[in-house]
Tab-separated table of C-alpha atoms and ligand atoms in Angstrom:
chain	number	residue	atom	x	y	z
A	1	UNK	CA	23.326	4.909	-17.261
A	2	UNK	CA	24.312	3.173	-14.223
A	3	UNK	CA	25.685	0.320	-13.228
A	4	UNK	CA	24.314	-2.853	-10.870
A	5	UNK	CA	26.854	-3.535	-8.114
A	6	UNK	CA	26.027	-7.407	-8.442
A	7	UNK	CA	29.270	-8.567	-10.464
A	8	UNK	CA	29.386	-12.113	-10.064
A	9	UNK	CA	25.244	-11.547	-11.507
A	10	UNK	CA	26.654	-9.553	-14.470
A	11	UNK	CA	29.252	-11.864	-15.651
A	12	UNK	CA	27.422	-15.659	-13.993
A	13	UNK	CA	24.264	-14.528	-15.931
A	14	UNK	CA	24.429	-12.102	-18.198
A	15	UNK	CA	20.804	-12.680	-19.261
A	16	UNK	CA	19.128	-11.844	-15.627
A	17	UNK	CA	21.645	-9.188	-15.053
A	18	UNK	CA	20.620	-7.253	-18.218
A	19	UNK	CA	17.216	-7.128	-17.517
A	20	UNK	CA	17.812	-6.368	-14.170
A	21	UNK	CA	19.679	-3.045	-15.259
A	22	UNK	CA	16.878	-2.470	-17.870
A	23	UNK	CA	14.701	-2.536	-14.844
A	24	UNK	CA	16.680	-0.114	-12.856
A	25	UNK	CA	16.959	2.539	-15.994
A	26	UNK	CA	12.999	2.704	-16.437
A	27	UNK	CA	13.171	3.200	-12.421
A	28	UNK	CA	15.845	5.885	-13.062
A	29	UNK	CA	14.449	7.381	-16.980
A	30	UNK	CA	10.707	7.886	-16.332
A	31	UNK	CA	8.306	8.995	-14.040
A	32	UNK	CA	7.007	6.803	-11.914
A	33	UNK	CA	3.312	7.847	-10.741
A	34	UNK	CA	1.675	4.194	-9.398
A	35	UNK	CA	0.182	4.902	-6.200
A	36	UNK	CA	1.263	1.780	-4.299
A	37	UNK	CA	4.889	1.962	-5.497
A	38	UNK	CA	7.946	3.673	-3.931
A	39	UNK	CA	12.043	3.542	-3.956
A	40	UNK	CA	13.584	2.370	-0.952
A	41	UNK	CA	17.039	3.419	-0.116
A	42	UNK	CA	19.909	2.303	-0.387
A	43	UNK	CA	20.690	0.757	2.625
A	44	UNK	CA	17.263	-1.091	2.097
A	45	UNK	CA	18.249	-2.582	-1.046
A	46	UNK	CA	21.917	-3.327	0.423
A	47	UNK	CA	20.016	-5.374	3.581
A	48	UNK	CA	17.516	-7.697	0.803
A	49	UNK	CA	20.947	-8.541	-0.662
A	50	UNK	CA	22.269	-10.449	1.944
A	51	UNK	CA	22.761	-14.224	3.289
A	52	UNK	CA	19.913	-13.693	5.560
A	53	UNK	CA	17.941	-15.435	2.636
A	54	UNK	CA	19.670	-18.554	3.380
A	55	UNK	CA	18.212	-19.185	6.918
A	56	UNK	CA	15.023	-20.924	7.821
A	57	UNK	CA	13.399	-18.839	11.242
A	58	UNK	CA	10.137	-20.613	11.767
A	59	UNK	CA	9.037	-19.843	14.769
A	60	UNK	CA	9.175	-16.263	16.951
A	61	UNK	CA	12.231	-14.925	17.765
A	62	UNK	CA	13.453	-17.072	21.063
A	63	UNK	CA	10.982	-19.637	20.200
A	64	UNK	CA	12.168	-21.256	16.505
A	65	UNK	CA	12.279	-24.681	14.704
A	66	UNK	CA	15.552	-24.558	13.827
A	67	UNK	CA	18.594	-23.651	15.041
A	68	UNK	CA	21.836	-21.062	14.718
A	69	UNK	CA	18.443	-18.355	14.401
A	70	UNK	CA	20.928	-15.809	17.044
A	71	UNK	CA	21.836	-13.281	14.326
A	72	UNK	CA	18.022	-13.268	12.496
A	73	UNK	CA	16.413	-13.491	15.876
A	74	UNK	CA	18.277	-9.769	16.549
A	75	UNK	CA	16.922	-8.457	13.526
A	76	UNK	CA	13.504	-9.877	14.057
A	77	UNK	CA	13.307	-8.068	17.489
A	78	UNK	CA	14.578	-4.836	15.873
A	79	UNK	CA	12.273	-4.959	12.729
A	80	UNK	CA	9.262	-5.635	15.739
A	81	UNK	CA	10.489	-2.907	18.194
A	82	UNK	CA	11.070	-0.187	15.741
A	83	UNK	CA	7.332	-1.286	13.812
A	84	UNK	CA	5.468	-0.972	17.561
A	85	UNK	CA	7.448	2.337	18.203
A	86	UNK	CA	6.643	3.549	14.929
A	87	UNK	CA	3.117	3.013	15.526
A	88	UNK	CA	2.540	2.625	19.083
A	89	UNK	CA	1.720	-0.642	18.885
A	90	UNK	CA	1.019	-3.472	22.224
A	91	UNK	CA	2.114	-6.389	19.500
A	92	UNK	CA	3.329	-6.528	15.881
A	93	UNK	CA	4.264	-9.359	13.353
A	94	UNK	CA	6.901	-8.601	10.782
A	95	UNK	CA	7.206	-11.819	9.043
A	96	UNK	CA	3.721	-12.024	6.399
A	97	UNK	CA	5.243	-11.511	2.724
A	98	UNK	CA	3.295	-9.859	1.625
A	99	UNK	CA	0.129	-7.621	2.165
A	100	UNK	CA	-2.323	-10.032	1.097
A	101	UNK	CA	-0.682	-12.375	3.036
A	102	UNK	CA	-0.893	-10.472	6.596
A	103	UNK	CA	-4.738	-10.223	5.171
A	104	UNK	CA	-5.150	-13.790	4.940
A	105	UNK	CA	-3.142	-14.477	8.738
A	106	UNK	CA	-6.039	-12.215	10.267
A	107	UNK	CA	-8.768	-14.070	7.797
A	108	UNK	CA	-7.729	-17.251	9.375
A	109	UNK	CA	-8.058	-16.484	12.322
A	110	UNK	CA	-10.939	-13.560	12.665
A	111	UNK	CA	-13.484	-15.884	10.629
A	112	UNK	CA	-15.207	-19.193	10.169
A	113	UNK	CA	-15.808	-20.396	6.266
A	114	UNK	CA	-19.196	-18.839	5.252
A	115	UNK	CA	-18.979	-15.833	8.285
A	116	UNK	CA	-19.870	-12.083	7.114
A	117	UNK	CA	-17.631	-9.478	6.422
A	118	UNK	CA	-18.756	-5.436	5.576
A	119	UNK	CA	-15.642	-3.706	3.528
A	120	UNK	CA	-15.115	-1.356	1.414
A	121	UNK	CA	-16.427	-1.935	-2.847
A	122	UNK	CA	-13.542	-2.511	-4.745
A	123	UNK	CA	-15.249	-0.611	-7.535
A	124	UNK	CA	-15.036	2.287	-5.113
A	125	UNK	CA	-11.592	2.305	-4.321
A	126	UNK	CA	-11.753	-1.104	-2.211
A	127	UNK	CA	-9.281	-3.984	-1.910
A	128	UNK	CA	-9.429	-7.252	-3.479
A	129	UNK	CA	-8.703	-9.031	-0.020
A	130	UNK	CA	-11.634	-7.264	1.381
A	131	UNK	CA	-14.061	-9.535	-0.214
A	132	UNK	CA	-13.679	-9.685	-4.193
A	133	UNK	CA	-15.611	-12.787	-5.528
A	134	UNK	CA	-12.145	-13.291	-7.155
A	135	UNK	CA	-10.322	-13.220	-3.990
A	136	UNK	CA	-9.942	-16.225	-0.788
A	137	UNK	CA	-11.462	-13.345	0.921
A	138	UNK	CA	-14.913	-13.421	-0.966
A	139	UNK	CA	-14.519	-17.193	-2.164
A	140	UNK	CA	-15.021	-18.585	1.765
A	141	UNK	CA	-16.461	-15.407	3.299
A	142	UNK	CA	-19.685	-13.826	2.549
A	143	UNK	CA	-18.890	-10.547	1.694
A	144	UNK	CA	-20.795	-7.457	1.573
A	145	UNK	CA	-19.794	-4.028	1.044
A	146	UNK	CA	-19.830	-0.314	1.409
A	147	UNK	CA	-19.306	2.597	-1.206
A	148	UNK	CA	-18.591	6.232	-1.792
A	149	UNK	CA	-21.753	8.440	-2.495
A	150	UNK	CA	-22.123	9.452	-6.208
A	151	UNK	CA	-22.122	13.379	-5.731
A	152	UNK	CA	-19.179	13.985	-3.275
A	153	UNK	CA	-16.873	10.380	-3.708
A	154	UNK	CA	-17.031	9.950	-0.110
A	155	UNK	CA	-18.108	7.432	2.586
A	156	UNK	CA	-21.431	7.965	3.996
A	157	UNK	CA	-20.643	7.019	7.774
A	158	UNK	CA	-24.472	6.783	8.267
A	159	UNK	CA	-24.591	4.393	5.139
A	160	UNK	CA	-21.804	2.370	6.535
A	161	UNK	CA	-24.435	1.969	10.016
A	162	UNK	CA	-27.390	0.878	8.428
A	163	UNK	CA	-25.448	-1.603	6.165
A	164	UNK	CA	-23.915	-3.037	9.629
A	165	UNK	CA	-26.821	-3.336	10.816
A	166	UNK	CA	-28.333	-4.554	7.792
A	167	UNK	CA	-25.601	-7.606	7.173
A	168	UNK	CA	-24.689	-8.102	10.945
A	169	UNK	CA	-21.140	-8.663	9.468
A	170	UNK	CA	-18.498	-10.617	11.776
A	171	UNK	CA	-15.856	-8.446	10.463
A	172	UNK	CA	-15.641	-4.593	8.907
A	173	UNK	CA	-12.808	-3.928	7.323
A	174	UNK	CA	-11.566	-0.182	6.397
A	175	UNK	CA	-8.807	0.306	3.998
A	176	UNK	CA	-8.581	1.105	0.290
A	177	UNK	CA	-5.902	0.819	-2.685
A	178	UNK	CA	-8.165	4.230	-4.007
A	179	UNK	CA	-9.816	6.533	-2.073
A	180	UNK	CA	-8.194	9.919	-1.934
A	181	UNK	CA	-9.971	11.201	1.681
A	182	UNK	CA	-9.155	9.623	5.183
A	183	UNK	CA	-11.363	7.438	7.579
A	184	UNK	CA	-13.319	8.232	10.118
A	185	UNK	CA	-12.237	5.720	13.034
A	186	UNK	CA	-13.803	6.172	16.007
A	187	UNK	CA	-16.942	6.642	13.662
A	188	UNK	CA	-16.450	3.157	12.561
A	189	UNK	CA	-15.625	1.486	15.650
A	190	UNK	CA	-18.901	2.938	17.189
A	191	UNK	CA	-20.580	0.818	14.156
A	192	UNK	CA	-18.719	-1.882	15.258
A	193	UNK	CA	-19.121	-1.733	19.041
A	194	UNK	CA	-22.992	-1.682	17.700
A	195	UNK	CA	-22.749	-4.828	16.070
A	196	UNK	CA	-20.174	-6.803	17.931
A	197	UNK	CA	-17.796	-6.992	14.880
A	198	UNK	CA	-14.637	-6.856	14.566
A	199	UNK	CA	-12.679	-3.602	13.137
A	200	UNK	CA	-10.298	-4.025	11.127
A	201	UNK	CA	-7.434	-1.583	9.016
A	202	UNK	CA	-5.578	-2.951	6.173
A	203	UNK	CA	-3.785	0.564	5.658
A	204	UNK	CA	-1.275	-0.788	3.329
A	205	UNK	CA	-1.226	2.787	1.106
A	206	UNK	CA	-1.370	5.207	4.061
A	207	UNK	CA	0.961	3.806	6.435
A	208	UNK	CA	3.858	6.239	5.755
A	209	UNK	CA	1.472	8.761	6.495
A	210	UNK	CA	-0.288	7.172	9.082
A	211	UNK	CA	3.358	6.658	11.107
A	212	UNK	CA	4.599	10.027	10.005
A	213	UNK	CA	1.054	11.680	11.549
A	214	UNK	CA	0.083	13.419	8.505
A	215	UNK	CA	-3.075	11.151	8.533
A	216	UNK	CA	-5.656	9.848	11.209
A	217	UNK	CA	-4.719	7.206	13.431
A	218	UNK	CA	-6.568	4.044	13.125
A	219	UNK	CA	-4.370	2.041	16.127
A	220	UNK	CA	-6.486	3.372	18.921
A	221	UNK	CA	-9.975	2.307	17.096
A	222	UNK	CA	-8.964	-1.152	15.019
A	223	UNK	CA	-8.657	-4.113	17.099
A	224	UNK	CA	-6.447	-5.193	14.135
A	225	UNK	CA	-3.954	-3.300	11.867
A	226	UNK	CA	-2.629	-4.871	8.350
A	227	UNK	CA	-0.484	-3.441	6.189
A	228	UNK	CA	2.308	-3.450	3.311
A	229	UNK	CA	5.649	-2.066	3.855
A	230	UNK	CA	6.110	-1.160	0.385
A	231	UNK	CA	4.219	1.825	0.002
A	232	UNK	CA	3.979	5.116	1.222
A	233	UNK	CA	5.899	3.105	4.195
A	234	UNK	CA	9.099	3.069	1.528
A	235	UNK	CA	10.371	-0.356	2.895
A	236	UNK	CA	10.848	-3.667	1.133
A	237	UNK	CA	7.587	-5.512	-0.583
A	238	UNK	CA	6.271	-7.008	2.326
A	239	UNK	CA	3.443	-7.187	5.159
A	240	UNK	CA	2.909	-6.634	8.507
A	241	UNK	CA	0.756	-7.373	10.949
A	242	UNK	CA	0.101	-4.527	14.313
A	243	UNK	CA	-2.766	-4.689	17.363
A	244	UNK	CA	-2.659	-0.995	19.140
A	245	UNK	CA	-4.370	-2.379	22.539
A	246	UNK	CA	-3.853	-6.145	22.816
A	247	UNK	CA	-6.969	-7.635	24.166
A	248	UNK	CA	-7.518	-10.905	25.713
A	249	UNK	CA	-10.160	-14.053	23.909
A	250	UNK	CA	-11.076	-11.646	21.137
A	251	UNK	CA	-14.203	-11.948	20.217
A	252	UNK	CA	-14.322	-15.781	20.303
A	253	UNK	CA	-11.029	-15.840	18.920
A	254	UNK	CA	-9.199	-17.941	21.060
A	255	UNK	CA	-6.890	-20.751	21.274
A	256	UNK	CA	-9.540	-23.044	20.027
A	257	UNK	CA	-7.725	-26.269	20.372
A	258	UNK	CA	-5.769	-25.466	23.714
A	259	UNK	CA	-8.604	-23.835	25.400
A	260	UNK	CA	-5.778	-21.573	27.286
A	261	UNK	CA	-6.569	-17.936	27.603
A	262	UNK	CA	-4.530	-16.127	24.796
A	263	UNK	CA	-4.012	-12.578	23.259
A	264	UNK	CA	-5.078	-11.092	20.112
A	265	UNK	CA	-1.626	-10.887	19.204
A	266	UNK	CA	-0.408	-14.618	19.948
A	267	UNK	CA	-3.244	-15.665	18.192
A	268	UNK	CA	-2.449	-13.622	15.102
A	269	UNK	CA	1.092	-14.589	15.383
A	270	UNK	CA	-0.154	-18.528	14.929
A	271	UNK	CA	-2.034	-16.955	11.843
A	272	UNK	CA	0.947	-16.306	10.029
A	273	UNK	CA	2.717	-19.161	10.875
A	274	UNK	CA	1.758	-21.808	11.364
A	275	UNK	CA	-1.606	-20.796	9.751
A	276	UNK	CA	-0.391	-19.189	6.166
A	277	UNK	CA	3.406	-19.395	5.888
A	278	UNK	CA	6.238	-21.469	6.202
A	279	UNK	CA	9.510	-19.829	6.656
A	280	UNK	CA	9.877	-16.123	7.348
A	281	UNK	CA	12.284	-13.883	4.292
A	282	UNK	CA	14.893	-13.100	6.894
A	283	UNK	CA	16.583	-10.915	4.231
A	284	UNK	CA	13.566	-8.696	3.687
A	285	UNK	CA	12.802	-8.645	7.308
A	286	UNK	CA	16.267	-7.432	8.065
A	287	UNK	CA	15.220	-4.735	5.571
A	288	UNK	CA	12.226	-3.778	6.938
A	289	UNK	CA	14.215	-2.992	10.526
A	290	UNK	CA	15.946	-0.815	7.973
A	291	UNK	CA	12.804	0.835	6.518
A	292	UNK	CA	11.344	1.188	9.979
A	293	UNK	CA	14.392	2.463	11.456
A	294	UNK	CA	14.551	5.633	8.519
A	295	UNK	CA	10.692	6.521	9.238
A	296	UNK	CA	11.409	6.556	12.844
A	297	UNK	CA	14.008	9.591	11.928
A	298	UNK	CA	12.446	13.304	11.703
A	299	UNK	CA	12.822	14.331	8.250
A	300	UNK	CA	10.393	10.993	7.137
A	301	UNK	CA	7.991	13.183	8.718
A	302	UNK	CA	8.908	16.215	6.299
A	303	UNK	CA	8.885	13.316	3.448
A	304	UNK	CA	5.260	12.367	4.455
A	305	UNK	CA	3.815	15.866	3.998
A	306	UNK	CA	5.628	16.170	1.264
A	307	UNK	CA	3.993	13.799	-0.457
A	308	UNK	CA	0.488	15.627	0.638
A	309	UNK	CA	1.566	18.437	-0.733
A	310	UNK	CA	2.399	16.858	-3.545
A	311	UNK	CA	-0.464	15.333	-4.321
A	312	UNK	CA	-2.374	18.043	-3.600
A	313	UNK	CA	-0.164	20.459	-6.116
A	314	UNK	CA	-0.893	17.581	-8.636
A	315	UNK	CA	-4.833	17.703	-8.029
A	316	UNK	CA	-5.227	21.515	-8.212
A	317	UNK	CA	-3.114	21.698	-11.421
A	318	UNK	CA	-5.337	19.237	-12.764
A	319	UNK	CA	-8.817	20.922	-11.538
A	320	UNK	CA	-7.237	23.698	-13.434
A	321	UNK	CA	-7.428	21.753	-16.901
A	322	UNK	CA	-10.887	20.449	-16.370
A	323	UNK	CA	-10.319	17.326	-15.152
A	324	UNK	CA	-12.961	15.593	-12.563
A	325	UNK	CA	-11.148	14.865	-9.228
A	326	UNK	CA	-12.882	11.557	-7.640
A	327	UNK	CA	-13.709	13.196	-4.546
A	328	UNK	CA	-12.844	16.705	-5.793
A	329	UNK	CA	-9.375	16.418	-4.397
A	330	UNK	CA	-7.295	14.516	-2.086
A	331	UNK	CA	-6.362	13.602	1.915
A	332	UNK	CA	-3.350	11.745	0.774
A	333	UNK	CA	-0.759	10.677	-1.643
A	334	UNK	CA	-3.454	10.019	-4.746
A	335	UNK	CA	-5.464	11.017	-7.393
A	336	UNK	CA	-8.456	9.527	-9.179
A	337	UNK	CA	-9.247	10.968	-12.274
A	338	UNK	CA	-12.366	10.402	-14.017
A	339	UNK	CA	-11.587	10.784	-17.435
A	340	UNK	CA	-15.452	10.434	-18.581
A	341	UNK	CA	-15.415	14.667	-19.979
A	342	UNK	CA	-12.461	14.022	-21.513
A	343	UNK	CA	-13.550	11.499	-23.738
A	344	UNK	CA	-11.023	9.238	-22.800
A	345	UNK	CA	-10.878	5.705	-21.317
A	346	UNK	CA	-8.631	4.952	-18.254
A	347	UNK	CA	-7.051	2.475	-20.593
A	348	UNK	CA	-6.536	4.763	-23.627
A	349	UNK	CA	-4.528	7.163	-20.666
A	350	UNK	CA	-2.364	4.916	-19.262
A	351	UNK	CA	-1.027	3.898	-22.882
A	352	UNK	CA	-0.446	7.272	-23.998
A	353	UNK	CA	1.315	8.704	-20.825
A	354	UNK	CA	3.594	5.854	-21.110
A	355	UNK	CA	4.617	6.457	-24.511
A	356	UNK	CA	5.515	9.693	-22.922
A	357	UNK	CA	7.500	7.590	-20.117
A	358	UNK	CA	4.588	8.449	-17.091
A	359	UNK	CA	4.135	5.178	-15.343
A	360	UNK	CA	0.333	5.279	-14.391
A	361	UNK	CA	-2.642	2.837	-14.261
A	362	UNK	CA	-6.129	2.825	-15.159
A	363	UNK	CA	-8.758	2.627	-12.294
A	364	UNK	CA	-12.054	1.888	-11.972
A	365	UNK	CA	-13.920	5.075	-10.397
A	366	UNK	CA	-17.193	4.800	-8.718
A	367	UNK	CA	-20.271	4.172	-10.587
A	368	UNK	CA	-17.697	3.104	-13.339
A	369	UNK	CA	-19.568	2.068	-16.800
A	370	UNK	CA	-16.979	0.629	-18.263
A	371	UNK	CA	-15.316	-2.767	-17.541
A	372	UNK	CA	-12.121	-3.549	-14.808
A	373	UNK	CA	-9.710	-3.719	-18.523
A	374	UNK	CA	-11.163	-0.601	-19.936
A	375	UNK	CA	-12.174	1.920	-16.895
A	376	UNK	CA	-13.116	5.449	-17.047
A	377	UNK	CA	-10.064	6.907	-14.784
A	378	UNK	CA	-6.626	6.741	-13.944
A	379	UNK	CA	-4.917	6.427	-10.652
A	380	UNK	CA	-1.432	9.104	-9.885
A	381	UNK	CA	0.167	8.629	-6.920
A	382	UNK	CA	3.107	11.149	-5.695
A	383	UNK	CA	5.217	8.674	-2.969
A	384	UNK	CA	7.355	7.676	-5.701
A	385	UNK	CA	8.462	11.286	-7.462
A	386	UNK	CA	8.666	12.481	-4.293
A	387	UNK	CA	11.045	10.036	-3.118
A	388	UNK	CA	12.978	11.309	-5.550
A	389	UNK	CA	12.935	14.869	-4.380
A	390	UNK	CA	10.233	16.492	-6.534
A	391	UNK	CA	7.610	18.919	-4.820
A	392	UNK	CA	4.687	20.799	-5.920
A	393	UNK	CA	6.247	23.053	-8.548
A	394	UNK	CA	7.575	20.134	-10.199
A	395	UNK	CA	4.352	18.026	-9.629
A	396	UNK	CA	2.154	21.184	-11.032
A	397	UNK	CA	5.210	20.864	-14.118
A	398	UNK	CA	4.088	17.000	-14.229
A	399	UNK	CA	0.057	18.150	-14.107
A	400	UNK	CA	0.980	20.117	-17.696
A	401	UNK	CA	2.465	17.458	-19.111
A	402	UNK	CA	0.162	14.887	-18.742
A	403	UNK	CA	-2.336	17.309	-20.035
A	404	UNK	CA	-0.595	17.904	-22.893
A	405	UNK	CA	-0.363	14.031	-23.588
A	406	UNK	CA	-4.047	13.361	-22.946
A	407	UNK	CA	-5.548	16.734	-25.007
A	408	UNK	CA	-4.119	14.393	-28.069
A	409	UNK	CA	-3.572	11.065	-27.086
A	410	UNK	CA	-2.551	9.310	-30.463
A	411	UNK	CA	-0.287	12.144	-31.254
A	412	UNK	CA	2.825	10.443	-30.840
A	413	UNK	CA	5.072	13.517	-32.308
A	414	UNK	CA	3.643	15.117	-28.611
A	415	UNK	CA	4.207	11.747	-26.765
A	416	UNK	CA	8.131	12.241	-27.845
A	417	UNK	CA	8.288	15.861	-27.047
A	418	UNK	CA	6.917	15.210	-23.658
A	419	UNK	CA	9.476	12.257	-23.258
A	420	UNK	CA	12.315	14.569	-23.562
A	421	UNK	CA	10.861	16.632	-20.739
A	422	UNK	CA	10.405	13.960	-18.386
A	423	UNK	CA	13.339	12.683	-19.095
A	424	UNK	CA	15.454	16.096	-18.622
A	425	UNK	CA	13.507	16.122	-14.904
A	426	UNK	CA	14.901	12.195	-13.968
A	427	UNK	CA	18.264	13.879	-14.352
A	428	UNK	CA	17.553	16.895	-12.338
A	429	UNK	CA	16.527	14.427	-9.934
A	430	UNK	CA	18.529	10.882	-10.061
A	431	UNK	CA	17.452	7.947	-8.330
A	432	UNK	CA	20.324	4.680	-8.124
A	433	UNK	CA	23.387	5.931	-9.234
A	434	UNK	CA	25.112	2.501	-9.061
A	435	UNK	CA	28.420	3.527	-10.791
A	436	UNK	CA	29.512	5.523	-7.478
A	437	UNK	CA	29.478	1.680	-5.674
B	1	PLP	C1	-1.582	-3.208	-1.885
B	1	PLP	C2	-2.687	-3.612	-0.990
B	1	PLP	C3	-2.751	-4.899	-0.453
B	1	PLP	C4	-1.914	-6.064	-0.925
B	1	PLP	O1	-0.588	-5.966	-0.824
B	1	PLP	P1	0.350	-7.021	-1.614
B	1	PLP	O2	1.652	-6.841	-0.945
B	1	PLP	O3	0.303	-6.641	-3.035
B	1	PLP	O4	-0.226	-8.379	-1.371
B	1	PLP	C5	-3.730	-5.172	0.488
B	1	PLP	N1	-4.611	-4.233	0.853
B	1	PLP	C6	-4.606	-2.997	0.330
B	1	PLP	C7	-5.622	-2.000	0.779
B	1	PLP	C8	-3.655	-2.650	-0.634
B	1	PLP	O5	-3.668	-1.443	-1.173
């Protein structure tokens, strides 16, 4: 049990302030195996707490709407500097909210209502901003898409060609919230030197790995770069927006109104505001030069592969119990498992492992028969656990106990037993200890 350090929350509003703590024991008493979420640190969580949320920053640092901006502008310009170092970025924007936010910024300004975009199927792993009918992003756009092959769950770069040339798209976006390989860059910005598109990132999972080098780069290949920073990145929820090699007049992108020659980057920065957003979070931007400033250090690089390794522990523990891998394996920090020769739905696994207090969720996989609430796998991430300081024997001790939760998923005698195990490994490994403040 710990204790919030918020105590004019705990005795103001007693009713926020529990749940709040209720919040931070599930954090602290189970395991926590979502792909896209993390832990930040302490002194991440200390910097979102802060007065910064009182100030409005429209505007670039230097170049606001409003005044007294001298303190916020300073941890604008550190939040950009450390991003652009992290990533060897020409030009970054730190202020979109969130990550389909910095999607929508590039949106705006990339593409015309009713112009063609080529991304990745979100039944294959995709991203509802990259074209779901559901989504802005398929609503205005006309999206088409690519997809994994059946036999080995990976893109077909020659498939991804002849659909390019096929749709003629404006835009290609790479980028997925489940695909367990890595991309093939320069392979996809030949295809879209061919067609004259524009290529485009969103590597909101990967970027902790991408900035840590355990993955391919995609800053020399995409003209454009989008991501979260609440990922494998470990920062606050948020977005961000990067160019590697600022260009001039992208592709027709240019200051349409003003006529005057402009950058990729200043036009993207007019994407996020004034295009999308109002007033930057100045709190979680002072949070994300936090975030940025810990993955600059050396041992986020040891944290990175860690999480590899993790996940890779994880998928060969589970290959060992007969379950599918999407893919056969994994590049990165997930798993896809297709649960189809288990007899099991995705849905029917994510309920039982969180009886047993494994945070998971059910995922389509390719080819899925099933529907988006039912699915035939789940998704396991590792960023999380190993934030906490688990590696692969512990991750090959998580592997068993899933298994043993799945071989008999309404046993809920089992679901217990395994509850007491997880629980005995959140102790070995504590997360907020908030009684020390
Ligand atoms: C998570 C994710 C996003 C959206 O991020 P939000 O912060 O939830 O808006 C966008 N693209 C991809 C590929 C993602 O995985």
């Amino acid at each position: 049990m710990s204790t919030l350090p918020q105590h004019a929350l705990s005795t103001q509003d007693p009713d926020v302030y529990a749940a709040i703590q209720n919040e931070v024991d599930r954090q602290n008493d189970g395991l926590e195996m979502i792909a896209s979420e993390n832990f930040v640190s302490r002194a991440v969580l200390e910097a979102m707490g802060t007065p910064l949320t009182n100030k409005y920053a429209e505007g670039l640092p230097g170049k606001r709407y409003y005044g007294g901006c001298e303190h916020v502008d300073v941890v604008e310009d550190l939040a950009r500097d450390r991003a652009k170092k992290l990533f060897g970025a020409d030009w970054v924007n730190v202020q979109p909210h969130s990550g389909a936010q910095a999607n929508a910024a590039l949106y705006l300004k990339a593409l015309e209502p009713g112009d063609k975009l080529l991304g990745l199927d979100l039944a294959h792993g995709g991203h509802l901003t990259h074209g779901s009918p559901v989504n802005f992003s398929g609503i205005l756009y006309e999206a088409a898409f690519y997809g994994v092959e059946k036999d080995t769950g990976r893109i077909d770069m020659n498939k991804v060609r002849d659909k390019a040339h096929e749709v003629q798209p404006k835009m290609i976006s790479i980028g997925a919230s489940a695909y367990p390989r890595d991309f093939d860059y320069e392979a996809f910005r030949d295809i879209a030197d061919e067609v004259d598109a524009l290529l485009w990132m969103d590597m909101a999972h990967t970027a902790g790995l991408i900035a840590a080098e355990v993955m391919n780069d995609p800053m020399p290949y995409a003209h454009v770069v989008t991501t979260t920073t609440h990922k494998t990145l470990r920062g606050p929820r948020g977005g961000m927006m990067l160019v590697g090699n600022d260009i001039e007049n992208p592709f027709g992108i240019t200051a349409r109104k003003s006529g005057r020659t402009k950058m990729l980057g200043e036009v993207l920065d007019s994407g996020v505001f004034p295009g999308t957003q109002g007033g930057p979070l100045m709190h979680v931007i002072a949070a994300k030069a936090v975030a940025f400033g810990e993955a600059l250090q050396d041992d986020f690089t040891t944290y990175a592969q860690q999480i590899v390794d993790n996940a890779q522990a994880l998928a060969e523990a589970l290959i060992e119990r007969d379950y599918n891998l999407v893919s056969g394996g994994t590049d990165n920090h997930l798993v896809l498992v297709d649960l189809r020769n288990k007899d099991l739905t995705g849905k029917q696994a994510e309920q039982a492992l969180e009886a047993a207090g494994i945070t998971t969720n059910k995922n389509m996989v390719p080819y899925d028969d099933k529907s988006p609430f039912v699915t035939s796998g789940i998704r396991l991430g590792t960023p999380a656990l190993t934030t906490r300081g688990f590696g692969p024997d512990e991750l090959r001790r998580v592997a068993a106990l899933i298994d043993r939760v799945l071989a008999d998923p309404s046993n809920e005698d089992v679901q217990q037993a395994v509850r007491s195990e997880v629980q005995a490994l959140c102790d070995t490994f504590p997360l907020y200890d908030f009684a020390t403040v």
